[in-house]
XYZ file of C-alpha atoms in Angstrom:
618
model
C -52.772 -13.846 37.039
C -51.830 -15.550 33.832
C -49.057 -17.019 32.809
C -48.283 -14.353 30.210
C -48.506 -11.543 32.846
C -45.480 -13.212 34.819
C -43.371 -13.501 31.723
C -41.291 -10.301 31.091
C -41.980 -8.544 27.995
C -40.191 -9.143 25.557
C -38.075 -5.880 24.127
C -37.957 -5.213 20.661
C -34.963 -4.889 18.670
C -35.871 -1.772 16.524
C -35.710 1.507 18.113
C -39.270 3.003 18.378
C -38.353 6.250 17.484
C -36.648 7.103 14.367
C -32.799 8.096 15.261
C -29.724 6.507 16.931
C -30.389 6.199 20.630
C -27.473 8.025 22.458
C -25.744 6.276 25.415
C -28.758 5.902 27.752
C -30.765 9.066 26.872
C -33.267 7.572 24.178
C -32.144 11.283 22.529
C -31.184 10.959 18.357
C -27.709 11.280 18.055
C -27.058 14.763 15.660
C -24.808 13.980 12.463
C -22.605 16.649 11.478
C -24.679 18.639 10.337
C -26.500 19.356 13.587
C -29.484 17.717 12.463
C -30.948 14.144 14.546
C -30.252 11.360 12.464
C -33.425 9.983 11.207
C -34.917 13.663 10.528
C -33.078 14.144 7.086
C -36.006 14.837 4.283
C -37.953 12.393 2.835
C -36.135 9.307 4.812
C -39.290 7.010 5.488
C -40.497 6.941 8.842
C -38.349 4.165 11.366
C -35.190 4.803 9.177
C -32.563 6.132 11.357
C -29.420 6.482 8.498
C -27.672 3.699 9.138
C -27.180 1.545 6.413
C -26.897 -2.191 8.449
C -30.204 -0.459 10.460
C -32.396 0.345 7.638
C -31.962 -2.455 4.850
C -30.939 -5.162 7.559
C -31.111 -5.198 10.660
C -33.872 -3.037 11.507
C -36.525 -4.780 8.928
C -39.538 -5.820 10.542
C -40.548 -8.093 7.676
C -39.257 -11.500 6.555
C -35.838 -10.571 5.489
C -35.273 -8.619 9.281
C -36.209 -11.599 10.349
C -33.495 -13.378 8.470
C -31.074 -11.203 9.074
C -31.386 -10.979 12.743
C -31.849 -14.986 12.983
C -28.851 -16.047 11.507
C -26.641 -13.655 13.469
C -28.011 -14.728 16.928
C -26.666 -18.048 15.880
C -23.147 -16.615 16.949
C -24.973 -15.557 20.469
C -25.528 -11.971 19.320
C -28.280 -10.187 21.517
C -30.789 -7.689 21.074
C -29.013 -4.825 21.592
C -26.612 -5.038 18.600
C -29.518 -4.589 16.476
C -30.610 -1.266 18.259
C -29.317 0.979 15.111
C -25.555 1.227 16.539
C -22.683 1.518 14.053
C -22.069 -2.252 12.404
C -18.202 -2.113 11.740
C -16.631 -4.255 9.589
C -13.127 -5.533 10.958
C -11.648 -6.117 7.148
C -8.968 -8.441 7.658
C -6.006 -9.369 5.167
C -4.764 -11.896 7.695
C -3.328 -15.352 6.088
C -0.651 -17.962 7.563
C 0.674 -17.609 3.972
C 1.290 -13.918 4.183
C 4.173 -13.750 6.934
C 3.660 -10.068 7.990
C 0.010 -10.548 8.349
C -0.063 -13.177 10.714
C -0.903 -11.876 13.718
C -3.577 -9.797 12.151
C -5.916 -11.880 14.447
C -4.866 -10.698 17.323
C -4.768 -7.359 16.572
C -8.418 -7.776 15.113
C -9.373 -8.637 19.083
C -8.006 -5.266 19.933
C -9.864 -3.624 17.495
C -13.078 -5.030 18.802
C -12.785 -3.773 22.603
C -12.246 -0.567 20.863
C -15.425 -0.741 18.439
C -17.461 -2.283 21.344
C -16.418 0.199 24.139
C -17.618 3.298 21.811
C -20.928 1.474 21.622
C -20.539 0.143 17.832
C -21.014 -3.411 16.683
C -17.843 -5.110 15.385
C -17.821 -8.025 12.317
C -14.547 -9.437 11.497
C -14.212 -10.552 7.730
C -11.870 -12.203 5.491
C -10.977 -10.793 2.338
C -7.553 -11.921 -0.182
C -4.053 -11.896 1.384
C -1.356 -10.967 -0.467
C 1.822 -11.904 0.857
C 4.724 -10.404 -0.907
C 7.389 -13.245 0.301
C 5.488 -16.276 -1.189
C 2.981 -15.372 -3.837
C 3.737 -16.171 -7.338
C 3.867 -14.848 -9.702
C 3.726 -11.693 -8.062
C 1.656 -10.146 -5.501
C 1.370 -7.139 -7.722
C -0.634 -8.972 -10.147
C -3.752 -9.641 -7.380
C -3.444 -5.881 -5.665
C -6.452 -5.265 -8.057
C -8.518 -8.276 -6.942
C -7.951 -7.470 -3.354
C -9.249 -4.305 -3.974
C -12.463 -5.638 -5.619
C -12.983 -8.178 -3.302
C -12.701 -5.182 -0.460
C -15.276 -3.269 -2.521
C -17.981 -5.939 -2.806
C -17.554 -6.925 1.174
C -18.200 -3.683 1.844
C -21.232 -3.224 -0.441
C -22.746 -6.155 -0.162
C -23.021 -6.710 3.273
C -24.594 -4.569 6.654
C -21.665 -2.282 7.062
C -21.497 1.599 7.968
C -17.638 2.045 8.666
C -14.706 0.095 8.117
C -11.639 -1.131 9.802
C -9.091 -2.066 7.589
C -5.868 -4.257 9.063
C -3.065 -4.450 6.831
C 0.299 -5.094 6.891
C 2.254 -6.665 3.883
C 3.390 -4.495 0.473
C -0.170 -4.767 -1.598
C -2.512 -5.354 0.929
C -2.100 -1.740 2.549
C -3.063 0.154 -0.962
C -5.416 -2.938 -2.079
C -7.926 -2.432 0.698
C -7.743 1.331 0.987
C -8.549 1.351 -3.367
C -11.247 -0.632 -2.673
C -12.567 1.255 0.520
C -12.500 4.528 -1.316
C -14.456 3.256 -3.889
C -17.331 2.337 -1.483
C -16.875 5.769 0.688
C -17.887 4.540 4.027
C -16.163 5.425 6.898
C -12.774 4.071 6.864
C -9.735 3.887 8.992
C -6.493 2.045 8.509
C -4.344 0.020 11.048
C -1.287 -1.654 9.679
C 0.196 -4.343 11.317
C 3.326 -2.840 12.210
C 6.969 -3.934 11.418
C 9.049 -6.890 12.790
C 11.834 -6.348 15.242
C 15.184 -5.384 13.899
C 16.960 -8.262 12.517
C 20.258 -9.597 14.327
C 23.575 -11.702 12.819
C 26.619 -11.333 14.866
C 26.330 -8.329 17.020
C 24.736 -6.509 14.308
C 21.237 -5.190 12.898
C 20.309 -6.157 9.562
C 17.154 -5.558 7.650
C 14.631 -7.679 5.872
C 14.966 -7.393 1.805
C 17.914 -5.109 1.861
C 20.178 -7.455 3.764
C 19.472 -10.185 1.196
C 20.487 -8.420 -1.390
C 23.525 -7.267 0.244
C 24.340 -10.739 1.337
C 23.700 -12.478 -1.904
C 26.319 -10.177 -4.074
C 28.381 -10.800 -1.369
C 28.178 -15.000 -1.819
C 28.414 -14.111 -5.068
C 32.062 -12.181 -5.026
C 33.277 -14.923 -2.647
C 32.879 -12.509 0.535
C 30.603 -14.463 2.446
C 30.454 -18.193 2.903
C 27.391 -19.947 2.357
C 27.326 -21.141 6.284
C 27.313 -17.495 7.031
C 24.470 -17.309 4.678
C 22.455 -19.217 6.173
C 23.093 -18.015 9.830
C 21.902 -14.683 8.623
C 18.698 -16.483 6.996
C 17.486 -17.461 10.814
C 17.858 -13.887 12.441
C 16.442 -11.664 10.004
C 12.991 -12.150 10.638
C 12.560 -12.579 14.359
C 9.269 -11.144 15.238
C 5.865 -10.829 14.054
C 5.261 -7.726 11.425
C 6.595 -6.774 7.866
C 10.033 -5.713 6.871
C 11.435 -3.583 9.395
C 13.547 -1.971 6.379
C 11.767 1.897 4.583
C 10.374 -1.186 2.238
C 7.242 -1.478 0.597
C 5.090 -1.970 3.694
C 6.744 0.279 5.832
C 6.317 3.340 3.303
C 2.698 2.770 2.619
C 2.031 2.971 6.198
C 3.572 6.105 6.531
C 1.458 6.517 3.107
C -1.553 6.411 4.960
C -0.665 8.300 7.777
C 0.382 11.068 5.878
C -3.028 10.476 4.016
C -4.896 11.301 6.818
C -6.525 7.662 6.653
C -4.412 6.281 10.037
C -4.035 7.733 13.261
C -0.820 9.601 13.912
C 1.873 8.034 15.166
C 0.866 4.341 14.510
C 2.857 3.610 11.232
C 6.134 2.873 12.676
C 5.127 1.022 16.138
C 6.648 -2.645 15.989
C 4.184 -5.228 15.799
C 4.750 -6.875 18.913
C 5.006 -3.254 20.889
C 2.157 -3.409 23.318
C 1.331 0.174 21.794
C 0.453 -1.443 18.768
C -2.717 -3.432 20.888
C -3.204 -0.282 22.460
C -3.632 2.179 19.246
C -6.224 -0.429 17.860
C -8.706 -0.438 20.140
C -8.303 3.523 19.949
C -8.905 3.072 16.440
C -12.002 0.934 17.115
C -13.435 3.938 19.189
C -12.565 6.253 16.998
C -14.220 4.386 13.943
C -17.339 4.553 16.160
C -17.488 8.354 15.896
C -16.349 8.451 12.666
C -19.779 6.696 11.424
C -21.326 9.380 13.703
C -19.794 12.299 11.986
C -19.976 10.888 8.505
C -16.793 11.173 7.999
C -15.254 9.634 4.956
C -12.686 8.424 2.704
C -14.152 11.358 0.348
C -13.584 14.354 2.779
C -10.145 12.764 3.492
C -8.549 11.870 0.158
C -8.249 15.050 -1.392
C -5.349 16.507 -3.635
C -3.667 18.185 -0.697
C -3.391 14.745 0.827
C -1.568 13.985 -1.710
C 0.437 16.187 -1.788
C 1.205 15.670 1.459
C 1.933 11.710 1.138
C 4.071 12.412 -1.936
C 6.550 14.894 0.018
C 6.063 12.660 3.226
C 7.564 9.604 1.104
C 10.311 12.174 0.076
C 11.765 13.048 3.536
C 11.522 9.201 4.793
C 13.258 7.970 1.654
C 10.331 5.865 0.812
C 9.751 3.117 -1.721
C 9.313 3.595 -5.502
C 5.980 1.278 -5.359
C 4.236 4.160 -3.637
C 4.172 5.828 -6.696
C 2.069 3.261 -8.330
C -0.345 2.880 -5.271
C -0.913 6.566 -4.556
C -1.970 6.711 -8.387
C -4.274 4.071 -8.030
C -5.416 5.055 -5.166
C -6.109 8.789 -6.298
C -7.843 7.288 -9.592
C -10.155 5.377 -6.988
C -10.979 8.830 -4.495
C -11.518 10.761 -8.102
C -8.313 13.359 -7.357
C -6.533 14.185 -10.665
C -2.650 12.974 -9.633
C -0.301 12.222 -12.279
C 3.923 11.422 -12.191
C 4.590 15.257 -13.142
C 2.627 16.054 -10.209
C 4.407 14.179 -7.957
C 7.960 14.850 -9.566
C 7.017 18.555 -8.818
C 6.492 18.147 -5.229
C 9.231 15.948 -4.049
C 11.740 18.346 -5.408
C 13.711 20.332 -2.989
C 12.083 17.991 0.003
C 14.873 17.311 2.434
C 15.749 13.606 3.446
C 15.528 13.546 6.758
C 15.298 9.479 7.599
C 18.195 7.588 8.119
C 16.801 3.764 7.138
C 17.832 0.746 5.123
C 18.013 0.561 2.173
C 18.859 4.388 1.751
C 20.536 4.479 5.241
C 21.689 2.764 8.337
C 18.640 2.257 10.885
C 15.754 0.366 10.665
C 11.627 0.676 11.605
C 12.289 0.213 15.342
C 14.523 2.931 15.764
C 12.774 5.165 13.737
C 9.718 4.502 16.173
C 12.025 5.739 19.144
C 13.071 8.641 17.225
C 10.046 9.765 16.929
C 8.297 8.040 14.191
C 6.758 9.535 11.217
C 4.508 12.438 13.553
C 8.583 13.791 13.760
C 9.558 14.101 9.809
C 6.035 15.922 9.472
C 6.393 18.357 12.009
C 10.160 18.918 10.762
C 8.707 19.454 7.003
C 5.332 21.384 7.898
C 5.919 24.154 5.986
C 6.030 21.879 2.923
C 2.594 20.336 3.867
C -0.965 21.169 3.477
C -1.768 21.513 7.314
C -5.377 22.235 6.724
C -5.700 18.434 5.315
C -8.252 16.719 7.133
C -7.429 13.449 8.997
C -9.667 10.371 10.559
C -9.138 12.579 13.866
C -11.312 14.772 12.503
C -8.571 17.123 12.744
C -6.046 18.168 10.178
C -2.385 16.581 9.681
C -1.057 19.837 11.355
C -2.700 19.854 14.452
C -2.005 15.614 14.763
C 1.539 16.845 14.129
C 1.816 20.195 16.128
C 3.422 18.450 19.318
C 5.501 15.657 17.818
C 8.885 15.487 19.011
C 11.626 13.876 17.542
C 14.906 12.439 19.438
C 17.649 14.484 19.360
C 20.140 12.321 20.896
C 20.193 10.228 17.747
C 20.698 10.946 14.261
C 17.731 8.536 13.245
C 15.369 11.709 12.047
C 17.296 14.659 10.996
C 16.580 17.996 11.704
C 14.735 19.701 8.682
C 18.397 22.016 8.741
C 20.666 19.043 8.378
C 18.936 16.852 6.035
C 20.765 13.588 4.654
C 20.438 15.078 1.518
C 17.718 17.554 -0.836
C 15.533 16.500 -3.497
C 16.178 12.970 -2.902
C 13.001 11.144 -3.306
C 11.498 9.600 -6.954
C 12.380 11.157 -9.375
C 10.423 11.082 -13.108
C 12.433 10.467 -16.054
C 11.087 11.188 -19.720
C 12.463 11.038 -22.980
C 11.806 8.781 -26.177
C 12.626 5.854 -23.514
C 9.935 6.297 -21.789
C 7.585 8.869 -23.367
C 4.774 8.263 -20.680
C 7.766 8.138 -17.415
C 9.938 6.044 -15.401
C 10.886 6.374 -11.760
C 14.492 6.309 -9.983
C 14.943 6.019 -6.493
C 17.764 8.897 -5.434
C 18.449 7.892 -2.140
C 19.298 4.011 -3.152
C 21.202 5.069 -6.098
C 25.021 5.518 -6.795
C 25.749 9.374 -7.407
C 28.607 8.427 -9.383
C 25.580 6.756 -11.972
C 23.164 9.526 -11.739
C 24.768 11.245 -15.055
C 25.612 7.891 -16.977
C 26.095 6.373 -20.367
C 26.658 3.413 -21.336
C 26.078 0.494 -24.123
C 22.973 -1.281 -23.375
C 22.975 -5.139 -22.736
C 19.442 -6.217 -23.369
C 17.713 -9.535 -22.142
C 13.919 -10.171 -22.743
C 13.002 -12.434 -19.583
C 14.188 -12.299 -16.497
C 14.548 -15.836 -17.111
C 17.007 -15.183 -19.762
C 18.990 -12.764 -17.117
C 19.088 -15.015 -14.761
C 21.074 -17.571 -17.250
C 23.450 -15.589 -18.558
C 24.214 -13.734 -15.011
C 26.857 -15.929 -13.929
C 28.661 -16.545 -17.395
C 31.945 -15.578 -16.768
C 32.141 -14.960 -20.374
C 29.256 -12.270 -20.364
C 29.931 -9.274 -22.462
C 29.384 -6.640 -19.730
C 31.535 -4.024 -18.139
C 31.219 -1.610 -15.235
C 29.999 0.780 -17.474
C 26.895 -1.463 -19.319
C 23.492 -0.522 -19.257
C 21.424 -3.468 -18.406
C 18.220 -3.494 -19.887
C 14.959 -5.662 -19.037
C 11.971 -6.099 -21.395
C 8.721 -7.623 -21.179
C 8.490 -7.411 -17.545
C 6.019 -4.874 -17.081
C 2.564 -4.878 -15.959
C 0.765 -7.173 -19.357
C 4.285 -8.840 -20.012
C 4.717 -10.459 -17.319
C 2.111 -10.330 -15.933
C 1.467 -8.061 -12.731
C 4.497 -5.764 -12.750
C 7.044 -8.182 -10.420
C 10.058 -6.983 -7.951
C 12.968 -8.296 -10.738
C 14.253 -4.032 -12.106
C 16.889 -4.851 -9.094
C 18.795 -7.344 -11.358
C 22.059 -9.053 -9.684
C 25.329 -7.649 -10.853
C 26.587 -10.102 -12.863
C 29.077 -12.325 -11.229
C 32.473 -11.616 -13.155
C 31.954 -8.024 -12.104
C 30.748 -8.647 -8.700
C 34.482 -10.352 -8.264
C 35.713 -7.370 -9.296
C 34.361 -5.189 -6.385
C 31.163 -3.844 -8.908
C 28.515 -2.785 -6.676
C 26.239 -0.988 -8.765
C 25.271 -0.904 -12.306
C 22.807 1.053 -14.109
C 19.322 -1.117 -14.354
C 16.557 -0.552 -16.977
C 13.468 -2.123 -16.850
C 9.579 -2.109 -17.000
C 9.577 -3.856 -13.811
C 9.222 -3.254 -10.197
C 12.271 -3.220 -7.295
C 11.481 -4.115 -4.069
C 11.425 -0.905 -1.464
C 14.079 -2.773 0.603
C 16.386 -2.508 -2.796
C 18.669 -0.294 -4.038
C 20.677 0.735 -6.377
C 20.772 3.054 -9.570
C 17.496 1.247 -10.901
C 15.415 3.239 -13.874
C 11.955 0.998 -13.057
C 8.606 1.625 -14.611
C 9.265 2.454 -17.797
C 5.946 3.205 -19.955
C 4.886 1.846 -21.939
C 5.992 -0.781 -21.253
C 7.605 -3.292 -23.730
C 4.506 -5.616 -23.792
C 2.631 -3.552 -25.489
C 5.309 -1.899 -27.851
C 6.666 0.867 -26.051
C 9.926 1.995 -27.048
C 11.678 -0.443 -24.343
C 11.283 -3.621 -26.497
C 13.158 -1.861 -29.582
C 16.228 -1.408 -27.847
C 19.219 -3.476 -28.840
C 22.068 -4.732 -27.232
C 25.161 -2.585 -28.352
C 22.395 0.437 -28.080
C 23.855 3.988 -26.368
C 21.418 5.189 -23.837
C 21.898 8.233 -21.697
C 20.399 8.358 -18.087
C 20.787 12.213 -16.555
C 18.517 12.062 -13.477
C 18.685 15.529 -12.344
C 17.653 16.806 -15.866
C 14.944 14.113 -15.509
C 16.094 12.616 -19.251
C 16.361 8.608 -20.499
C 17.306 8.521 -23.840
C 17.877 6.211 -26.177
C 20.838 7.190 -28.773
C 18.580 5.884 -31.577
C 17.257 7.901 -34.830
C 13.895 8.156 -35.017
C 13.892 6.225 -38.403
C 15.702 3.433 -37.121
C 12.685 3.168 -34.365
C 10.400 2.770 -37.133
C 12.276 0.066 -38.862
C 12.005 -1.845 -35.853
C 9.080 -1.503 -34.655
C 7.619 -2.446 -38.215
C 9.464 -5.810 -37.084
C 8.634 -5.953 -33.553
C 5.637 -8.594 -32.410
C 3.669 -8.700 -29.475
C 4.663 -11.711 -27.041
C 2.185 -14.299 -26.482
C -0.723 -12.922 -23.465
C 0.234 -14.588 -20.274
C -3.123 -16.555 -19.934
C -6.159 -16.762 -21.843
C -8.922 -17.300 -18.721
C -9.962 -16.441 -14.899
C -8.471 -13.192 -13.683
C -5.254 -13.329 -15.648
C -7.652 -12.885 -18.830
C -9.037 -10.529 -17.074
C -6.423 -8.469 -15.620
C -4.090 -8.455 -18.915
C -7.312 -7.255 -20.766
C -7.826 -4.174 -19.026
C -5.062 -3.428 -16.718
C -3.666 0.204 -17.249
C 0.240 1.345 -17.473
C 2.021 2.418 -14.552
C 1.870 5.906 -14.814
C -1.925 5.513 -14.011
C -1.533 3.412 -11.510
C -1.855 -0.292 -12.947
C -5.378 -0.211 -12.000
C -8.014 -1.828 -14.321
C -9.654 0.763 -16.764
C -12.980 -0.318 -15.241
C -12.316 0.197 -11.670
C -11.426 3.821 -11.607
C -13.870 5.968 -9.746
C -15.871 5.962 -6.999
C -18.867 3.149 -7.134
C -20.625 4.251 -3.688
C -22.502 2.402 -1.121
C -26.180 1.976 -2.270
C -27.717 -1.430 -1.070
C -28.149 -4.181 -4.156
C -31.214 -5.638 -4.268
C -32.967 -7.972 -2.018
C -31.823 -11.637 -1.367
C -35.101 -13.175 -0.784
């Protein structure tokens, strides 16, 4: 006998017949469409439909043999390149992005799921975007996230997609740049941090700062106290714990249909949080398998849905701009009418900071965000398709929410009606502004007042605590050049302090103009987004201080007491500031990014750019 009949042979890595072997039977797995996969028309023979099978790891020339090499250098086996699902773990993770941190971790979890359903999980890195520390703002790299997302996913041997977020921009970032690609896709947000503690009491990330600062600044809190509060705010992995930014697009997605129910609100050191992403690894699996995508998920009703969702929580006023973008990525015609239209009349049923008095980790109790859906379904489009494969009503149909707190109100006792974003137009803003209702004063929601105008948030920030400032209770402060171009990337400053001589006097709210952001743990009566913005000559960076402008939120008006003449006289004078930079991706970005009634996108991004397989690499 020779040596080569004692060896064992040797197996080979490529299925023999075309099709996805099923768990043990050798059978092809049937798509959705009831056919094998493998037997679609005109698909050469050995290609089996899988993108990572067919142009990578299933080869049988020079570049499979590339491929396959270089992975086995991480002790890979055979059987990962049978034709099974290749997920990519896309992971926003970064020590310099707080709420991402443990994004690790939950990546492992992930895997057990991806594994156990018989896929074949990658982890990759792609940019972090850490709200807390990034300067100038993380706004200003959402865009560049969502390329970099885009080109991972293309570019490499991928058929679905995990995609672990957490912090404000990296939630909308990655899912812009997953719809773009269309693979299979499924979101799992990092969760938020523990409820914050000082003396006996909760407090909430963002909104507590605020609070606390205007309180230094009125001599109502000493600076020791300050800094006591500073060290048990954040106490936990996981992002604000406040309705903020984060927490609001992870309800976003949920209510999307691109997260499975119930998983927004978990805290991020809940066990349950471990436990729903390695279900999401499974169900990523069969999500591949069924071909289900970003495409069959993102559809108007979806938005719809999101946009009343973010209603009844009392979300954040950034979701506007991300839902926008996102839509312009998925191809669904959304603009701010649109969602002005369907947030009226929605009750507010969610009783968190900065709107209210609880925080994330009670809401979870209550019932979480599966609750305020089932309490609102007759507002929603139940037949909306989820990652379940099921639609948003039957995720929703058993959802219970705790009655023995007044966390989640019952749809017949709402906190309030029609208290979400609402869209301001009028020669102010010709193209649309946003107010959040719930953080505002209702005292200010009819208001007019002489305007008190500052060009830089720099400049604000000088004058603020002049106790010889020419400002009253009754002064319109107004913002310029702080928009998406002027500053650039759109920052978190619309929230501007109360100036100090009033804050003495018990002021607590002033009305705020601005083509800026606010952060979602802020409040206030805040008029944010104003387009076009004053960068690029919109009527914001004619105003004057001295100027009478009118705010009426529930007639949905901003107007500027000006005569149309008088406009023109000034805008004759008016020159555009300086660009922000003149190379890399500031060039780039000021060049081409879009206003934020479209989403602050760039004008080349919008669309869907698909998965096809670039050319060879050797």
């Amino acid at each position: 006998m020779s040596d080569d009949q004692d060896r064992p042979a040797v197996e080979d890595p490529q299925p023999s017949v075309p099709g996805v072997p099923s768990s043990g039977s050798g059978e092809p797995t049937p798509d959705k469409t009831g056919r094998p996969i493998g037997e679609e028309p005109g698909r050469p023979e050995g290609h089996i439909g899988r993108r990572s099978f067919d142009h990578w790891f299933g080869e049988k020339d020079r570049n499979g043999f590339i491929h396959r090499s270089w992975m086995r250098a991480q002790g890979f086996s055979d059987e990962v390149f049978d034709g099974r699902p290749v997920i990519g773990i896309c992971n926003t993770w970064s020590e310099l992005t707080p709420c991402n941190a443990h994004l690790r971790r939950l990546a492992e979890s992930v895997k057990r799921g991806v594994w156990q359903a018989g896929g074949f999980p990658l982890e990759f890195p792609v940019m972090s975007l850490g709200e807390t520390m990034l300067r100038p703002t993380a706004m200003l790299f959402r865009n560049l996230l969502s390329m970099d997302v885009e080109e991972s996913l293309r570019g490499n041997p991928i058929d679905g997609t995990i995609l672990l977020t957490g912090c404000d921009k990296t939630t909308p970032g990655s899912i812009m740049g997953a719809a773009s690609v269309d693979l299979p896709t499924l979101v799992v947000t990092g969760g938020p941090m523990l409820n914050g503690k000082f003396r006996g009491c909760d407090i909430g990330s963002g909104t507590a700062v605020w609070r606390f600062t205007q309180d230094v600044n009125a001599g109502r809190m000493s600076q020791e106290d300050y800094a006591a509060a500073e060290s048990g705010m954040s106490r936990s992995n996981g992002h604000c714990m406040t309705m903020g930014t984060a927490s609001t697009m992870a309800c976003m997605a949920e209510a999307l249909g691109l997260q499975l129910p119930g998983s927004a609100a978990i805290p991020a050191v809940d066990s349950r949080r471990y436990a729903i992403a390695q279900q999401a690894g499974q169900r990523i699996v069969q999500m591949v398998e069924e071909d289900l995508k970003p495409s069959d998920i993102l559809t108007r009703d979806a938005f719809a849905n999101a946009v009343r969702a973010n209603a009844a929580i009392g979300g954040s006023t950034n979701a506007v701009i991300h839902l926008l973008a996102i839509a312009g990525r998925a191809g669904v015609d959304l603009t701010l009418d649109d969602m002005d239209e369907w947030a009226r009349g929605v009750p507010w049923l969610v009783d968190l900071q900065p709107s209210g008095r609880y925080l994330m980790e009670d809401f979870y109790y209550a019932g979480g965000l599966p609750a305020v859906l089932r309490e609102i379904l007759p507002l929603l489009k139940a037949d909306a398709i989820t990652v379940t494969g099921k639609s948003i009503g039957e995720n929703v149909a058993k959802a219970e929410r705790t009655v023995d707190t007044d966390v989640i109100r019952a749809v017949g006792d709402p906190l309030g009606s029609g208290a979400g974003t609402a869209v301001l137009k009028g020669n102010l803003a010709p193209d649309g502004a946003v107010v959040k209702q719930s953080a505002a004063s209702e005292r200010l929601l009819q208001h007019r007042g002489r305007a008190l105008v500052f060009s830089s948030i720099e400049e604000y920030d000088l004058a603020v605590d002049d106790p010889e400032l020419d400002v009253d209770a009754d002064t319109v402060l107004v913002l310029q050049n702080a928009g998406p171009r002027g500053y650039p990337g759109m920052p978190e400053v619309g929230n501007m302090t109360i100036p100090r001589k009033l804050a003495e006097q018990g002021v607590d709210d002033m009305v705020r103009i601005s083509d800026a952001r606010m952060s979602g743990t802020a409040y206030g009566t805040v008029v944010l987004h104003v387009a076009p913005e004053a960068a690029v000559g919109g009527p914001l960076a004619l105003v004057r201080t001295g100027d009478w402008i009118e705010l009426d939120v529930p007639g949905r008006t901003l107007h500027l007491d000006v005569s149309d003449e008088e406009l023109e006289k000034r805008r004759a004078d008016w020159q555009a500031p300086t660009p922000a930079g003149d190379r890399g991706w500031v060039r780039l970005y000021t060049d081409h990014v879009m206003q934020a009634n479209e989403g602050c996108d760039l004008d080349f991004l919008v669309g869907r750019s698909g998965s096809a397989v670039g050319r060879q690499s050797h």
